[in-house]
Coordinates of C-alpha atoms in Angstrom, one line a residue:
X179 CA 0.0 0.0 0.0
X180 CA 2.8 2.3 0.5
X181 CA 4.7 1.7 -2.6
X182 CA 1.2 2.5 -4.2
X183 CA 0.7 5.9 -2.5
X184 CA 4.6 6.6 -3.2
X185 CA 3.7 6.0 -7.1
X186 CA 0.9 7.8 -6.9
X187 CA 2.5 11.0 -5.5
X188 CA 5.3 10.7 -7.6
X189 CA 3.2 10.9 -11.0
X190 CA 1.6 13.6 -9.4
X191 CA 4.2 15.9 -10.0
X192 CA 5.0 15.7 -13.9
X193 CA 1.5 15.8 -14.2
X194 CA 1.0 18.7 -12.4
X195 CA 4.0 20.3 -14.2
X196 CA 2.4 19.7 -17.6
X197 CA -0.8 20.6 -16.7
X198 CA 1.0 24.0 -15.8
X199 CA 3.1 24.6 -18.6
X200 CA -0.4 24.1 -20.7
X201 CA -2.1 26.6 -18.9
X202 CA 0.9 29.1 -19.3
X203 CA 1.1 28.6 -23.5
X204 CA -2.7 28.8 -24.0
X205 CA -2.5 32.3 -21.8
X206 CA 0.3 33.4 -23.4
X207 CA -0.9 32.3 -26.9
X208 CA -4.2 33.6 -26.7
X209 CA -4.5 37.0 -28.8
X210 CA -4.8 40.4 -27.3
X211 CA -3.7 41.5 -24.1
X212 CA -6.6 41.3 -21.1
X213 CA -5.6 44.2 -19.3
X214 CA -5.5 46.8 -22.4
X215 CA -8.7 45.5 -23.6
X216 CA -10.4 45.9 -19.8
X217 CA -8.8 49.4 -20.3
X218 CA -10.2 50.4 -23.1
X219 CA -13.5 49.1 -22.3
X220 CA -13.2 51.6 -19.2
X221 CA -12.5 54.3 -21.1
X222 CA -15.1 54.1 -23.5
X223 CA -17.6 53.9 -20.9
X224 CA -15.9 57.2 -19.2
X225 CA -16.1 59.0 -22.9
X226 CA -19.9 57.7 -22.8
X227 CA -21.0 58.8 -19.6
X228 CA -19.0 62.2 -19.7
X229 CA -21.3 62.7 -23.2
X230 CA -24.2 62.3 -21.3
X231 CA -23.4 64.5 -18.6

């Protein structure tokens, strides 16, 4: 039972590895950058709501 849980924890850790280096190229390889989009998106609200005003 021991060498079982040992295996188990052992495999653990590439898989966790791969599962982060996925995570990292999909967010890295996704087009557009979130944080100048969110940006722009608040400033065209703030150009809205000064027109009304």
């Amino acid at each position: 039972m021991t060498t079982y849980i040992l295996k188990r924890i052992l495999l653990m850790l590439p898989t966790l590895f791969g599962i982060t280096v996925v995570a990292f190229l999909i967010i890295h390889l996704a087009p557009g950058d979130p944080a100048a989009m969110k940006a722009r998106a608040a400033e065209s609200n703030n150009l809205a709501f000064s027109r009304i005003c």
